[in-house]
Structures are given as C-alpha cells and as structure tokens.
Amino acid sequence: MFARLAAMIVLSMATLIHTVETSHLISLTLVDIGDNITFDCIVSEKELKFVNWYKQALGHIVEIVATVILGQTTITEKFKGSHFAIKPEGNRYDLTIFNISKEDEATYFCHIGTTYSQKFISGTFLAVNGKMLFSKSLYLKQHPKTELVQQGETVTLQCSLLSKNKEKSQCPTKPSMYWFRTESERFHPGIIYTQRNISDKDLDRSCSYSLSVRDSSDAGIYYSAVVACGSIVIGEGTKVEMSMCFVFSGHFKHIR
C-alpha cells in the first residue's frame, strides 16, 4: 500500500506480490502538511542487487518512486526534482520526503532483490493532516478490537463516526468512506470497500463491513477510514484471527 525503474521492472506486479517473504504488518505514520519524514529500509542481504521504493495512494495503482541498482540511485521521471530523496549509507536505503503535501498521502514500501529472491522489507501508510479541523472534530471508533472466526464464517466489522464537538464540521466536498486491510503474509494494503460522496446523514450513522472468511489469507487488521476536508480519519483497527476446531475424545477444542 512500491518499486522504481522501468528498466528494472522485468517482473510484473503480480510476480512481485507472489514473492513476498515477510511477516510484518504495515505501520501507520501521521504527519502534518510541511513536515519531513524518513522511512527506514535496512538490508541484511549480502548479494543485494536492487532496492525499490513504491508508493500506493488510496484507490490508485502502485507507482515506482526510485530504485537503487548496484549502488546507483535513480528517481523515476514523475518524482524527479520533487521532494523525495534516497541516500544509501551502508546497509540502509531510507526514503526521505521533504515538505510533505496532501498528495504524498499513501502507503510506501521498500522492496529488495538478490540474484535468487526478492521481498518487501518495510511498509508504512503515511496519513497527512490537512489545514482544516475535520480530523480533530471527528474520530472513528471500531469494534470489536479482535474477532476470532473459523473458516467459512461471516463476520461483521463495525465502526462508529463520532463527533468531539456539538457543531458539525463544514466541508465543501463530500467525504469518502474506505475499509482497508493490512496482511501479515502478503504485506501490502488492500482497499476492500469504498463509498464515495457520503452525505451528512450517513455520517451520523454507524458503518459496517461484512467479511466472509474463506481461509487464513483473510486474517489481518481491518481499518475504517473517512477522507474529507483535506484530512483523513482512521479507525483503531479490528484484528481478525483464524481459529481451528479439533476433536479430542469427543470434545471440541478451539485453538487460535
């Protein structure tokens, strides 16, 4: 929810996703407009061939920001002369974004490759607060915190958009509602539901998403998010875990 140079993109995006070998979840970083931020990418592989940094904005396809091949850094055409920078130092290939704007709001991934393998090292969703007070006057409450389900079950994830002020925030544009997920196995965020142009009446109500659990790949942390007034409001997240049911001497036993 990340790669870099056209000459290096011999593999398709689908191939990249299938070769992921990591168990990390995507983290969340909240900044204000004008801030600077650095995302870590620490590499331990001895036969490193390339490092890629990817950007994926909500509802958009993945974009390549930059790539490092054999120590040579190349910023892709779209991001040249902008406020993105990579300065390799030792085993670090950190990405720095200067003077952050609302357009920088996205998930950023560090992706590395050797002669025989490739994997994602880190991933962070960068949320950028706008100048308006929408995000300060509203917050999303999700429940439950954790949901334990079995394969084939359907679970309903709930969220409530609550106001901290009695007066409603005025905004010239209609808000949009998202549900997205971070996964421990595939390590990239996926938007699973989008509702654009929410009315004020809808904002007074709770929101929900029905998830049919097919297998362990549906496990992960599910977040609700509302985007409006140049700001984003993100819920605390609901962790969906798989449980297995075994029979011991005629008795059922549930195991996480």
XYZ file of C-alpha atoms in Angstrom:
256
model
C 0.000 0.000 0.000
C 6.402 0.162 -4.236
C 9.162 -0.204 -6.850
C 11.195 2.010 -9.121
C 12.792 1.955 -12.602
C 11.223 0.884 -15.890
C 14.397 -0.887 -16.972
C 14.311 -2.883 -13.761
C 10.643 -3.793 -13.982
C 11.114 -7.002 -15.908
C 8.759 -8.691 -13.491
C 5.094 -7.864 -13.329
C 3.427 -6.553 -10.195
C 1.747 -9.894 -9.706
C 5.132 -11.606 -9.621
C 6.370 -9.169 -7.011
C 3.445 -9.841 -4.749
C 3.803 -13.620 -5.014
C 7.474 -13.474 -3.994
C 6.923 -11.602 -0.743
C 8.642 -13.268 2.202
C 7.810 -11.261 5.301
C 5.594 -11.417 8.359
C 5.472 -7.697 9.185
C 2.338 -5.606 9.224
C 2.097 -2.174 7.668
C 2.542 0.608 10.207
C 0.736 3.959 10.331
C 2.501 7.336 10.444
C 0.522 10.565 10.930
C 2.140 13.888 9.935
C 1.124 17.477 9.223
C 1.489 19.361 5.945
C 5.013 20.754 5.627
C 6.649 18.096 7.799
C 9.590 15.916 6.768
C 9.594 12.139 7.232
C 12.123 9.331 6.730
C 11.089 5.704 6.193
C 13.624 3.041 7.136
C 14.845 0.310 4.805
C 17.592 -1.721 6.481
C 19.012 -4.519 4.339
C 20.939 -7.547 5.614
C 21.306 -9.494 2.352
C 24.926 -9.850 1.182
C 24.158 -10.399 -2.508
C 21.865 -7.393 -2.870
C 21.173 -6.439 -6.491
C 18.498 -3.760 -6.244
C 16.322 -1.773 -3.836
C 12.964 -0.304 -4.867
C 10.676 2.174 -3.136
C 6.986 2.045 -4.101
C 4.093 4.441 -3.465
C 0.421 3.443 -3.492
C -2.211 6.090 -2.798
C -5.665 5.027 -1.633
C -7.653 3.852 -4.628
C -4.701 4.109 -7.049
C -2.283 1.638 -8.587
C 1.287 1.257 -7.363
C 3.886 3.781 -8.566
C 7.676 3.491 -8.604
C 9.368 6.337 -6.733
C 13.018 5.301 -7.048
C 15.350 2.362 -7.482
C 18.901 1.626 -6.409
C 20.845 -0.768 -8.643
C 24.409 -1.693 -7.680
C 24.706 1.485 -5.615
C 23.306 3.823 -8.296
C 20.136 5.688 -7.293
C 17.561 6.665 -9.923
C 14.429 8.697 -9.196
C 11.653 7.944 -11.683
C 10.547 10.680 -14.086
C 7.365 11.607 -12.219
C 9.234 12.190 -8.953
C 12.382 13.846 -10.333
C 13.064 17.292 -8.927
C 10.413 16.740 -6.264
C 10.835 16.328 -2.534
C 11.786 12.622 -2.493
C 15.344 11.512 -1.753
C 17.255 8.283 -1.137
C 20.799 8.396 0.240
C 22.304 4.889 0.561
C 24.530 4.570 3.625
C 25.984 1.171 4.445
C 23.080 -1.263 4.649
C 20.441 1.493 4.814
C 18.349 2.670 1.871
C 15.990 5.057 3.661
C 13.437 7.169 1.796
C 13.021 10.803 2.894
C 10.086 13.020 1.914
C 10.593 16.756 2.456
C 7.893 19.413 2.844
C 5.051 16.892 2.814
C 1.848 17.773 0.974
C -1.570 16.129 0.901
C -0.624 14.436 -2.391
C 2.026 12.418 -0.532
C -0.605 10.540 1.464
C -0.118 6.883 0.520
C 1.472 3.604 1.548
C 5.224 3.369 0.942
C 7.058 0.055 0.543
C 10.725 -0.889 0.460
C 11.346 -3.857 -1.854
C 14.713 -5.590 -2.331
C 16.071 -8.288 -4.614
C 19.082 -10.578 -4.850
C 20.122 -12.988 -7.582
C 17.737 -15.645 -6.298
C 14.977 -13.925 -4.339
C 13.116 -10.707 -3.635
C 10.963 -9.466 -0.760
C 9.372 -6.443 0.896
C 11.345 -5.146 3.888
C 9.009 -2.490 5.261
C 5.716 -0.740 4.623
C 4.124 2.368 6.124
C 0.854 4.161 5.470
C 1.514 7.908 5.573
C -1.560 9.861 6.698
C -1.354 13.632 6.185
C -3.466 16.029 8.205
C -4.894 18.930 6.214
C -5.321 22.543 7.279
C -8.966 22.102 8.283
C -10.176 20.711 11.571
C -12.233 17.834 10.216
C -9.914 15.165 11.652
C -9.781 16.925 15.028
C -13.550 17.174 15.414
C -14.370 13.583 14.415
C -12.997 10.178 15.227
C -13.760 6.596 14.209
C -14.443 4.001 16.859
C -14.141 0.378 15.701
C -15.475 -2.691 17.447
C -14.669 -5.333 18.339
C -10.923 -4.923 18.866
C -10.324 -8.578 17.986
C -12.559 -11.060 16.186
C -11.834 -14.810 16.322
C -13.505 -16.666 13.434
C -13.462 -20.050 11.762
C -13.113 -20.763 8.064
C -16.404 -20.289 6.217
C -17.902 -17.918 8.786
C -19.074 -14.374 8.083
C -18.122 -11.612 10.483
C -19.436 -8.040 10.517
C -16.876 -5.356 11.309
C -18.394 -2.259 12.906
C -17.309 1.360 13.133
C -18.940 4.493 14.503
C -18.075 8.002 13.343
C -18.287 10.140 16.466
C -18.049 13.902 16.844
C -15.960 15.580 19.533
C -17.848 18.843 19.020
C -21.555 19.591 19.142
C -21.334 21.618 15.941
C -20.825 19.721 12.700
C -17.700 20.391 10.675
C -18.458 22.193 7.428
C -16.667 20.991 4.334
C -17.067 21.989 0.655
C -16.544 18.409 -0.566
C -18.374 15.227 0.347
C -16.454 12.706 2.469
C -15.461 9.234 1.248
C -15.502 6.057 3.346
C -12.917 3.291 2.972
C -12.251 -0.089 4.505
C -8.746 -1.403 4.006
C -6.667 -4.268 5.317
C -3.049 -4.954 6.211
C -1.966 -8.548 5.914
C 0.809 -10.459 7.624
C 1.535 -12.727 4.665
C 1.245 -10.597 1.531
C 2.495 -7.391 3.122
C 0.655 -4.864 1.034
C -2.511 -2.955 1.872
C -5.714 -3.609 0.020
C -8.789 -1.415 -0.184
C -11.698 -3.820 0.181
C -14.615 -1.365 0.183
C -15.103 2.226 -0.954
C -18.124 4.516 -0.560
C -17.673 7.948 -2.097
C -19.730 11.109 -1.581
C -21.157 10.262 1.821
C -23.992 12.557 2.900
C -24.112 14.291 6.278
C -26.976 11.967 7.168
C -24.748 8.940 6.576
C -22.062 10.420 8.809
C -24.477 10.384 11.732
C -24.771 6.619 11.476
C -22.517 3.695 12.208
C -20.687 1.922 9.405
C -20.158 -1.774 8.881
C -18.466 -4.243 6.567
C -19.421 -7.919 6.229
C -16.411 -10.186 5.753
C -16.766 -13.791 4.591
C -13.740 -15.672 5.892
C -12.564 -18.152 3.249
C -9.164 -19.138 4.609
C -6.184 -17.879 6.610
C -5.386 -15.286 3.916
C -8.375 -13.247 5.149
C -6.730 -12.777 8.546
C -5.219 -9.378 9.267
C -6.060 -5.954 10.677
C -9.041 -4.179 9.092
C -9.229 -0.368 9.275
C -12.075 2.008 8.515
C -11.186 5.457 7.177
C -13.022 8.659 6.227
C -11.382 11.175 3.893
C -12.745 14.742 3.817
C -11.746 18.385 4.122
C -8.130 17.638 3.264
C -7.794 15.260 6.215
C -8.148 11.569 6.941
C -9.747 9.938 9.972
C -8.659 6.345 10.567
C -10.183 3.854 12.980
C -8.220 1.922 15.579
C -8.473 -1.281 13.573
C -10.073 -4.688 14.166
C -7.779 -7.714 14.229
C -9.346 -10.755 12.545
C -7.752 -14.040 13.613
C -8.421 -17.575 12.423
C -9.367 -20.327 14.861
C -9.220 -24.067 14.252
C -11.560 -26.626 15.735
C -10.220 -30.062 16.728
C -11.924 -33.048 18.321
C -10.329 -34.634 21.396
C -12.099 -37.657 22.925
C -15.474 -36.484 21.692
C -14.976 -32.881 22.823
C -14.412 -29.839 20.644
C -11.469 -27.592 21.339
C -10.833 -24.219 19.702
C -7.254 -23.182 19.046
C -6.083 -19.823 17.734
